[in-house]
Every structure is written in structure tokens, then in C-alpha cells.
CSV table of C-alpha atoms in Angstrom, one decimal:
chain,number,residue,atom,x,y,z
A,1182,MET,CA,6.9,72.6,58.3
A,1183,SER,CA,9.4,72.3,61.1
A,1184,LEU,CA,11.6,75.2,62.4
A,1185,THR,CA,14.5,73.5,60.7
A,1186,ASP,CA,12.8,73.3,57.4
A,1187,GLN,CA,11.7,77.0,57.8
A,1188,ALA,CA,15.2,78.1,58.5
A,1189,ALA,CA,16.5,76.2,55.5
A,1190,ARG,CA,13.7,77.7,53.3
A,1191,ILE,CA,14.6,81.2,54.4
A,1192,GLU,CA,18.3,80.7,53.7
A,1193,GLU,CA,17.5,79.3,50.3
A,1194,CYS,CA,15.4,82.4,49.3
A,1195,SER,CA,17.7,85.0,50.8
A,1196,PRO,CA,19.8,86.9,48.4
A,1197,ALA,CA,23.5,86.0,48.4
A,1198,THR,CA,25.9,88.3,50.1
A,1199,PRO,CA,27.6,90.3,47.4
A,1200,GLU,CA,31.2,89.2,46.9
A,1201,ILE,CA,33.7,92.1,47.7
A,1202,PRO,CA,36.4,92.2,45.1
A,1203,ALA,CA,39.9,91.5,46.4
A,1204,PRO,CA,42.2,94.5,46.4
A,1205,ILE,CA,44.4,94.7,43.3
A,1206,GLN,CA,47.9,93.5,44.1
A,1207,ALA,CA,50.6,96.0,44.0
A,1208,GLU,CA,54.3,96.6,44.8
A,1209,ARG,CA,56.3,99.7,45.5
A,1210,TYR,CA,60.1,100.2,45.0
A,1211,LEU,CA,62.5,102.9,45.9
A,1212,LEU,CA,65.4,102.7,43.5
A,1213,ALA,CA,68.6,104.7,43.9
A,1214,ILE,CA,70.3,105.1,40.5
A,1215,ASP,CA,73.1,107.1,38.9
A,1216,LEU,CA,71.4,109.0,36.1
A,1217,PRO,CA,73.5,110.6,33.4
A,1218,MET,CA,71.5,113.8,32.7
A,1219,ARG,CA,71.6,115.7,29.4
A,1220,HIS,CA,72.1,119.1,30.9
A,1221,ALA,CA,73.2,118.5,34.5
A,1222,GLY,CA,75.7,115.6,34.3
A,1223,LEU,CA,75.7,112.5,36.4
A,1224,ARG,CA,73.3,112.7,39.3
A,1225,ARG,CA,72.2,110.3,42.0
A,1226,VAL,CA,68.4,110.2,42.1
A,1227,SER,CA,65.7,108.2,43.8
A,1228,LEU,CA,63.0,106.6,41.7
A,1229,ARG,CA,59.8,105.9,43.4
A,1230,VAL,CA,58.0,103.1,41.4
A,1231,GLU,CA,54.5,101.5,41.8
A,1232,CYS,CA,53.7,98.3,40.0
A,1233,VAL,CA,50.0,97.1,39.9
A,1234,GLY,CA,48.9,93.7,38.5
A,1235,PRO,CA,50.4,90.3,38.1
A,1236,ALA,CA,54.2,90.2,38.0
A,1237,HIS,CA,54.3,88.1,34.8
A,1238,ALA,CA,51.6,89.9,32.9
A,1239,PRO,CA,52.5,92.1,29.9
A,1240,ALA,CA,54.2,95.3,31.2
A,1241,VAL,CA,52.7,98.7,30.3
A,1242,TRP,CA,54.2,101.9,31.5
A,1243,VAL,CA,51.6,104.7,32.2
A,1244,ALA,CA,52.7,108.3,32.5
A,1245,GLY,CA,50.6,111.5,32.9
A,1246,GLY,CA,51.2,115.2,33.1
A,1247,ILE,CA,53.9,116.9,35.3
A,1248,SER,CA,51.5,116.8,38.2
A,1249,ALA,CA,50.9,113.0,37.9
A,1250,ASN,CA,52.7,110.5,40.2
A,1251,ARG,CA,53.3,106.8,40.5
A,1252,HIS,CA,49.7,106.1,41.9
A,1253,VAL,CA,47.8,105.5,38.8
A,1254,LEU,CA,44.8,103.6,40.4
A,1255,ALA,CA,43.5,102.4,43.7
A,1256,ASN,CA,45.2,99.1,44.9
A,1257,ALA,CA,46.0,97.0,47.9
A,1258,LEU,CA,48.8,99.3,49.0
A,1259,ASP,CA,46.9,102.5,48.6
A,1260,GLY,CA,43.1,102.4,48.4
A,1261,PHE,CA,42.7,106.1,47.4
A,1262,ASP,CA,41.9,106.8,43.8
A,1263,GLY,CA,44.9,107.3,41.6
A,1264,TRP,CA,45.4,110.2,39.1
A,1265,TRP,CA,43.9,108.1,36.2
A,1266,GLN,CA,41.3,106.2,38.1
A,1267,GLY,CA,38.8,106.8,35.4
A,1268,CYS,CA,40.9,105.2,32.8
A,1269,ALA,CA,42.5,102.3,34.5
A,1270,GLY,CA,41.2,99.4,36.5
A,1271,PRO,CA,39.1,96.1,36.1
A,1272,GLY,CA,37.0,96.3,32.9
A,1273,HIS,CA,39.2,99.2,31.3
A,1274,ALA,CA,41.7,98.8,28.6
A,1275,LEU,CA,44.4,99.3,31.3
A,1276,ASP,CA,43.2,96.3,33.3
A,1277,PRO,CA,45.5,95.3,36.1
A,1278,ARG,CA,44.2,91.8,35.9
A,1279,ARG,CA,45.6,91.4,32.3
A,1280,HIS,CA,48.6,93.9,32.4
A,1281,ARG,CA,51.3,94.9,34.8
A,1282,LEU,CA,50.9,98.7,35.1
A,1283,LEU,CA,54.0,100.6,36.1
A,1284,SER,CA,54.7,104.2,36.8
A,1285,PHE,CA,56.9,106.5,38.9
A,1286,ASP,CA,57.2,109.9,40.4
A,1287,TRP,CA,58.9,112.1,37.8
A,1288,VAL,CA,62.6,112.7,38.3
A,1289,GLY,CA,62.5,116.2,40.0
A,1290,ALA,CA,59.0,115.9,41.4
A,1291,ASP,CA,60.3,115.9,45.0
A,1292,GLY,CA,61.9,119.4,44.5
A,1293,ASP,CA,65.4,118.1,45.6
A,1294,LEU,CA,66.9,118.3,42.2
A,1295,ASP,CA,67.4,121.9,41.2
A,1296,ALA,CA,68.9,121.5,37.7
A,1297,PRO,CA,67.6,121.4,34.2
A,1298,ILE,CA,65.7,118.1,33.6
A,1299,ASP,CA,65.1,116.8,30.0
A,1300,THR,CA,62.4,114.4,28.9
A,1301,ALA,CA,65.4,112.3,27.7
A,1302,ASP,CA,66.4,112.1,31.3
A,1303,GLN,CA,62.9,110.8,32.3
A,1304,ALA,CA,63.1,108.3,29.5
A,1305,ASP,CA,66.5,107.0,30.6
A,1306,ALA,CA,65.4,106.8,34.2
A,1307,ILE,CA,62.5,104.6,33.1
A,1308,ALA,CA,64.9,102.3,31.3
A,1309,LEU,CA,67.1,102.0,34.4
A,1310,ALA,CA,64.0,101.3,36.6
A,1311,LEU,CA,63.0,98.5,34.1
A,1312,ASP,CA,66.6,97.2,34.4
A,1313,ALA,CA,66.2,97.0,38.2
A,1314,LEU,CA,62.8,95.3,37.9
A,1315,GLY,CA,64.0,92.8,35.4
A,1316,ILE,CA,61.8,94.0,32.6
A,1317,ALA,CA,63.5,93.7,29.2
A,1318,ARG,CA,60.7,95.1,27.1
A,1319,LEU,CA,57.3,97.0,27.5
A,1320,HIS,CA,54.2,95.7,25.9
A,1321,ALA,CA,53.2,99.4,25.6
A,1322,PHE,CA,54.1,102.8,26.8
A,1323,VAL,CA,51.0,104.9,27.4
A,1324,GLY,CA,51.7,108.6,27.9
A,1325,ALA,CA,49.4,111.7,28.2
A,1326,SER,CA,50.6,115.3,28.1
A,1327,TYR,CA,54.1,115.4,29.5
A,1328,GLY,CA,54.0,111.6,29.7
A,1329,GLY,CA,53.3,111.5,26.0
A,1330,MET,CA,56.5,113.5,25.3
A,1331,VAL,CA,58.5,111.0,27.5
A,1332,ALA,CA,56.9,108.0,25.6
A,1333,LEU,CA,58.1,109.4,22.4
A,1334,GLN,CA,61.6,110.0,23.8
A,1335,PHE,CA,61.7,106.5,25.3
A,1336,ALA,CA,60.9,104.9,22.0
A,1337,ALA,CA,63.6,107.0,20.2
A,1338,ARG,CA,66.3,106.3,22.8
A,1339,HIS,CA,65.3,102.7,23.7
A,1340,PRO,CA,63.8,101.3,20.5
A,1341,LEU,CA,64.1,97.7,21.4
A,1342,ARG,CA,62.4,98.1,24.8
A,1343,VAL,CA,58.9,99.0,23.8
A,1344,ALA,CA,56.4,97.4,21.3
A,1345,ARG,CA,53.9,100.1,20.9
A,1346,LEU,CA,53.0,103.6,22.0
A,1347,ALA,CA,49.8,105.5,23.0
A,1348,VAL,CA,50.5,109.3,22.9
A,1349,ILE,CA,47.8,111.6,24.1
A,1350,SER,CA,47.9,115.4,23.7
A,1351,ALA,CA,51.7,115.5,23.1
A,1352,ALA,CA,54.1,116.0,20.3
A,1353,ASP,CA,57.7,115.8,19.3
A,1354,ARG,CA,58.3,119.4,20.5
A,1355,PRO,CA,56.5,122.0,22.5
A,1356,HIS,CA,54.3,124.4,20.7
A,1357,PRO,CA,55.9,127.9,20.7
A,1358,PHE,CA,52.7,129.6,22.0
A,1359,ALA,CA,52.5,127.1,24.9
A,1360,SER,CA,56.2,127.6,25.7
A,1361,ALA,CA,55.6,131.4,25.9
A,1362,PHE,CA,52.7,130.9,28.3
A,1363,ARG,CA,54.8,128.6,30.5
A,1364,ALA,CA,57.6,131.1,30.5
A,1365,LEU,CA,55.2,133.7,32.0
A,1366,GLN,CA,54.2,131.2,34.7
A,1367,ARG,CA,57.8,130.7,35.7
A,1368,GLN,CA,58.2,134.5,35.9
A,1369,VAL,CA,55.3,134.7,38.2
A,1370,VAL,CA,56.9,132.1,40.5
A,1371,ALA,CA,60.2,134.0,40.4
A,1372,LEU,CA,58.4,137.2,41.3
A,1373,GLY,CA,56.8,135.6,44.2
A,1374,GLN,CA,60.2,134.3,45.4
A,1375,LEU,CA,61.7,137.9,45.2
A,1376,GLN,CA,58.9,139.1,47.3
A,1377,CYS,CA,59.3,136.3,49.9
A,1378,ALA,CA,55.8,135.0,48.9
A,1379,ASP,CA,56.8,131.7,47.3
A,1380,GLU,CA,53.4,130.1,47.9
A,1381,LEU,CA,51.5,133.0,46.4
A,1382,GLY,CA,53.7,133.0,43.3
A,1383,LEU,CA,53.3,129.3,42.9
A,1384,SER,CA,49.6,129.4,43.4
A,1385,LEU,CA,49.2,132.1,40.7
A,1386,ALA,CA,51.3,130.2,38.3
A,1387,ARG,CA,49.1,127.2,38.8
A,1388,GLN,CA,46.0,129.3,38.2
A,1389,LEU,CA,47.4,130.5,34.9
A,1390,ALA,CA,48.3,127.0,34.0
A,1391,MET,CA,44.6,125.9,34.6
A,1392,LEU,CA,43.6,128.3,31.9
A,1393,SER,CA,45.8,126.6,29.4
A,1394,TYR,CA,44.7,123.1,30.5
A,1395,ARG,CA,40.9,123.8,29.9
A,1396,SER,CA,39.1,125.7,27.2
A,1397,PRO,CA,37.0,128.9,26.7
A,1398,ARG,CA,34.0,126.8,26.0
A,1399,GLU,CA,34.2,125.1,29.3
A,1400,PHE,CA,34.6,128.3,31.2
A,1401,GLY,CA,31.7,129.8,29.2
A,1402,GLN,CA,29.5,126.9,30.4
A,1403,ARG,CA,30.6,126.8,34.1
A,1404,PHE,CA,31.3,130.5,34.9
A,1405,ASP,CA,28.7,132.5,32.8
A,1406,ALA,CA,27.7,134.8,35.7
A,1407,PRO,CA,28.1,138.5,36.3
A,1408,ALA,CA,31.0,139.8,38.3
A,1409,ARG,CA,30.3,140.5,42.0
A,1410,ILE,CA,31.6,143.2,44.4
A,1411,GLU,CA,33.6,141.7,47.3
A,1412,GLY,CA,35.7,143.9,49.6
A,1413,GLY,CA,35.2,146.9,47.3
A,1414,ARG,CA,36.6,145.1,44.2
A,1415,ALA,CA,35.0,143.2,41.4
A,1416,CYS,CA,35.5,139.4,41.3
A,1417,CYS,CA,34.7,137.2,38.3
A,1418,ALA,CA,32.8,133.9,38.6
A,1419,ALA,CA,35.8,131.8,38.0
A,1420,GLU,CA,38.1,133.3,40.7
A,1421,ASP,CA,37.0,131.0,43.6
A,1422,TYR,CA,37.7,127.9,41.4
A,1423,LEU,CA,41.0,129.1,40.3
A,1424,GLN,CA,42.1,130.1,43.8
A,1425,ALA,CA,41.1,126.6,45.0
A,1426,CYS,CA,43.2,125.0,42.3
A,1427,GLY,CA,46.2,127.1,43.3
A,1428,GLN,CA,45.8,126.3,47.0
A,1429,LYS,CA,45.5,122.6,46.3
A,1430,TYR,CA,48.6,122.7,44.2
A,1431,VAL,CA,50.8,124.6,46.7
A,1432,ALA,CA,49.8,122.0,49.4
A,1433,ARG,CA,51.5,119.2,47.4
A,1434,TRP,CA,54.2,120.7,45.3
A,1435,SER,CA,57.3,122.9,45.7
A,1436,ALA,CA,58.3,125.9,43.5
A,1437,THR,CA,61.5,124.1,42.5
A,1438,ALA,CA,59.6,121.0,41.3
A,1439,PHE,CA,57.2,123.2,39.3
A,1440,LEU,CA,60.0,125.3,37.7
A,1441,ARG,CA,62.2,122.4,36.7
A,1442,LEU,CA,59.4,120.3,35.3
A,1443,SER,CA,57.9,123.3,33.5
A,1444,GLU,CA,61.3,123.9,31.9
A,1445,SER,CA,61.5,120.2,31.0
A,1446,ILE,CA,58.5,120.5,28.8
A,1447,ASP,CA,60.2,123.3,26.8
A,1448,LEU,CA,63.5,121.5,26.6
A,1449,HIS,CA,61.7,118.5,25.0
A,1450,HIS,CA,62.8,117.6,21.5
A,1451,VAL,CA,62.4,114.3,19.6
A,1452,ASP,CA,63.4,113.4,16.0
A,1453,PRO,CA,60.1,111.6,14.8
A,1454,ALA,CA,62.2,109.6,12.3
A,1455,ALA,CA,63.8,107.8,15.4
A,1456,VAL,CA,60.4,106.5,16.6
A,1457,HIS,CA,59.8,103.2,14.9
A,1458,ALA,CA,57.2,101.7,17.3
A,1459,PRO,CA,53.6,101.7,16.0
A,1460,THR,CA,52.0,104.7,17.6
A,1461,SER,CA,48.4,105.7,18.3
A,1462,LEU,CA,48.0,109.5,18.7
A,1463,LEU,CA,45.0,111.3,20.2
A,1464,ALA,CA,44.5,115.0,19.6
A,1465,VAL,CA,41.8,117.3,21.1
A,1466,GLU,CA,40.1,120.1,19.3
A,1467,GLY,CA,40.4,123.1,21.6
A,1468,ASP,CA,43.8,121.9,23.1
A,1469,TRP,CA,46.1,124.8,22.5
A,1470,LEU,CA,49.0,123.3,24.4
A,1471,ALA,CA,49.3,120.4,21.8
A,1472,PRO,CA,46.9,121.4,19.0
A,1473,PRO,CA,45.7,118.9,16.5
A,1474,GLU,CA,47.5,120.3,13.6
A,1475,GLN,CA,50.8,119.6,15.5
A,1476,LEU,CA,50.0,116.0,16.2
A,1477,GLU,CA,48.8,115.6,12.6
A,1478,ALA,CA,52.3,116.8,11.4
A,1479,LEU,CA,53.9,114.5,13.9
A,1480,ALA,CA,51.9,111.4,12.6
A,1481,GLY,CA,53.1,112.1,9.1
A,1482,ARG,CA,56.9,112.1,10.2
A,1483,LEU,CA,56.9,109.1,12.5
A,1484,ALA,CA,59.1,106.3,11.2
A,1485,GLY,CA,56.7,103.6,12.5
A,1486,ALA,CA,53.0,103.1,11.7
A,1487,ALA,CA,50.9,105.9,13.0
A,1488,ARG,CA,47.2,106.3,13.7
A,1489,LEU,CA,45.7,109.7,14.6
A,1490,GLN,CA,42.4,110.1,16.2
A,1491,THR,CA,40.9,113.6,16.9
A,1492,ILE,CA,38.1,114.3,19.3
A,1493,THR,CA,36.2,117.4,20.4
A,1494,SER,CA,36.0,118.2,24.1
A,1495,ALA,CA,35.1,121.2,26.2
A,1496,TYR,CA,38.0,120.2,28.5
A,1497,GLY,CA,40.7,121.0,26.1
A,1498,HIS,CA,44.1,119.7,27.1
A,1499,ASP,CA,42.6,118.1,30.2
A,1500,ALA,CA,40.5,115.8,28.1
A,1501,PHE,CA,42.8,112.8,28.9
A,1502,LEU,CA,41.6,113.2,32.5
A,1503,LYS,CA,37.9,114.0,31.7
A,1504,GLU,CA,37.0,112.0,28.7
A,1505,PRO,CA,37.5,108.4,29.9
A,1506,GLN,CA,35.4,106.7,27.2
A,1507,ALA,CA,37.4,108.2,24.4
A,1508,ILE,CA,40.7,107.4,26.1
A,1509,ASP,CA,39.6,103.8,26.8
A,1510,ALA,CA,38.7,103.3,23.1
A,1511,LEU,CA,42.1,104.6,22.0
A,1512,LEU,CA,43.9,102.4,24.5
A,1513,ARG,CA,41.9,99.2,23.6
A,1514,HIS,CA,43.1,99.6,20.0
A,1515,THR,CA,46.7,100.3,21.1
A,1516,LEU,CA,46.8,97.3,23.6
A,1517,ALA,CA,45.0,94.7,21.4
A,1518,PRO,CA,47.1,91.7,20.6
A,1519,CYS,CA,49.0,92.1,17.3
């Protein structure tokens, strides 16, 4: 065999070089709009929107909790994982090859708007963003936690602009127990401000919030260890985790943004009879911010067809971030062609 034949034989038998997937196409927009707000009058606001996927694909708005932002998943503009990376991407129900996925930074998330913000304001801001982007109607609105509240509000206020909803761990109004817990968080922030310790107050409020996002079951599994003595005082096993959560939050958020978006949850109210879009609801056993019985009551009062699924998760309210398989199954049903 000649050297040429040998080289050809080696090339033939060598494994093919793996094909590197092309980055997912994306666009970002900064939209300046005049927003008539329910409690604050007409305000000029900036909307930071990210669109991922083909421009002419069915449009799906994706919205998460008050800490979520426009970056849902990694793409050509930002290769870092998005806040819902486990639930969106090629092969998932929220597939940017088949849908145009849209999201924005919440109105008030930049901390520049120190005024009451309603979920109705967020819904109207989304409608104005869609106008600017030339999108008349959404194939679906997918919302989890605060985003689910806004999804319901959007369907009630703009019924001709959305075909279907997926609402995860959210209801037509806040649960009174959850509102009381958030009120305490806001008082902690206010106390920090009075003591010229804004970051400490915000960190402690976030740590309190983490207790409401998760469940006693998870803490029992993760932090079942005796208290230790450090610096002459007892420290429980979960303290380091909670402090890390608080510090991470303070590095990205302002007290004003936290306070106003926390208030926005408690200002939320939608008449279920005004929601005509077919709606898939997901409740989580152990979620005491949006308990299953509240979503069950909502399902019975929606004007449109409603489907309620309840799952069990040690992650409580945060199941929408930690249970991607269950979320993907719900979304596949919601986004399936009619």
C-alpha cells in the first residue's frame, strides 16, 4: 500500500469531527415608551427586550419571578446560561428553533422607578413592546411565579393578543399569608435604610424570601446538622447558604427595585372571568406562596378552558426552576398545535 493509500485509509477510518452547533440567533431592543400606570400616572419607561429564535416563528412570551430578566437562555448575543436554561433551548418545549421566545426586564427592575407598580402595568408594557416589534398576537404566554400573575393580567387586559397561557405557581391574587410574609421583608429593608445599612437590610430580606421559595422538606434534607459555635454564638447549618443568597442578590439588585416589585405582587388582582384564553396551570404541593388549593379555585373560575396539574417537589415555590422535566411536560401540552 502506498503512502497516499495509507493516508486515505487513515482519513476514512478516523472519527468525524463533532459539529459544533451554531449559536442561537437573538436580537435585543431598548424601547422607550410612555406607560399609563394604574397607581402612578403616565411615566416614561425603558423596556429592555430580548428575542431568541426565528423572526417569523410563533411568538411566545416567557416571564419568571421578580428576580428574572430578559435573558431566558444562552444565545449568540449572550453565551451565559439564562435564568430558565433548564427549561428552554433546543429539544425542550420552549425550542428557539421552532418558536420566537421573547422576554424583558421587568418595569422597575432597574430601580429608577420609585412608584407603585401593578401587574397590569407590566401587562400593558408587554403589549406596547409587542406593538413596537410588530407582533399582533402571541402563540402563548408562559409565566411562572410573578410572571404567571402577569400572564393572567395580560390575557384579561389584551384578550385578542394571546392564544393560550401556561401559568406556573401563580394565581389571580396573592395569598394573604404570603402577603404578610412579604410585608415583613419590606419592613426589614426599611429598617436597614433607617440604620444606613441598606445592603444588610436587603440581604436579610432576601434570606427571608428564600425560606418562602423553598420548603421545610428541602431544608431538612440539606441542612440536618447540629448547630456549631462560631465567635461565641450558635450558628445553624443553613446560615452560610442563606447569607450567600443574600450577598448574591445585593450585588445585582437595589432596595428600590426589591420594594416596588415586592409590592407589585401584593397589588395584583385579576378577575378570572375576564381570562378567556385556554390555560394550563401547574401547582406544587409544599408551595405556600401559591398553594395548590388556590390554583384549584382559580381553575374553576377561569372563563376559558383550564387544565390543572399538581406535582410534589421538595423545592416548593422554586419548583419551576428546579423541576425541568415536569415543567417541560406542561409546556409541551400547552404549546402543542391546536
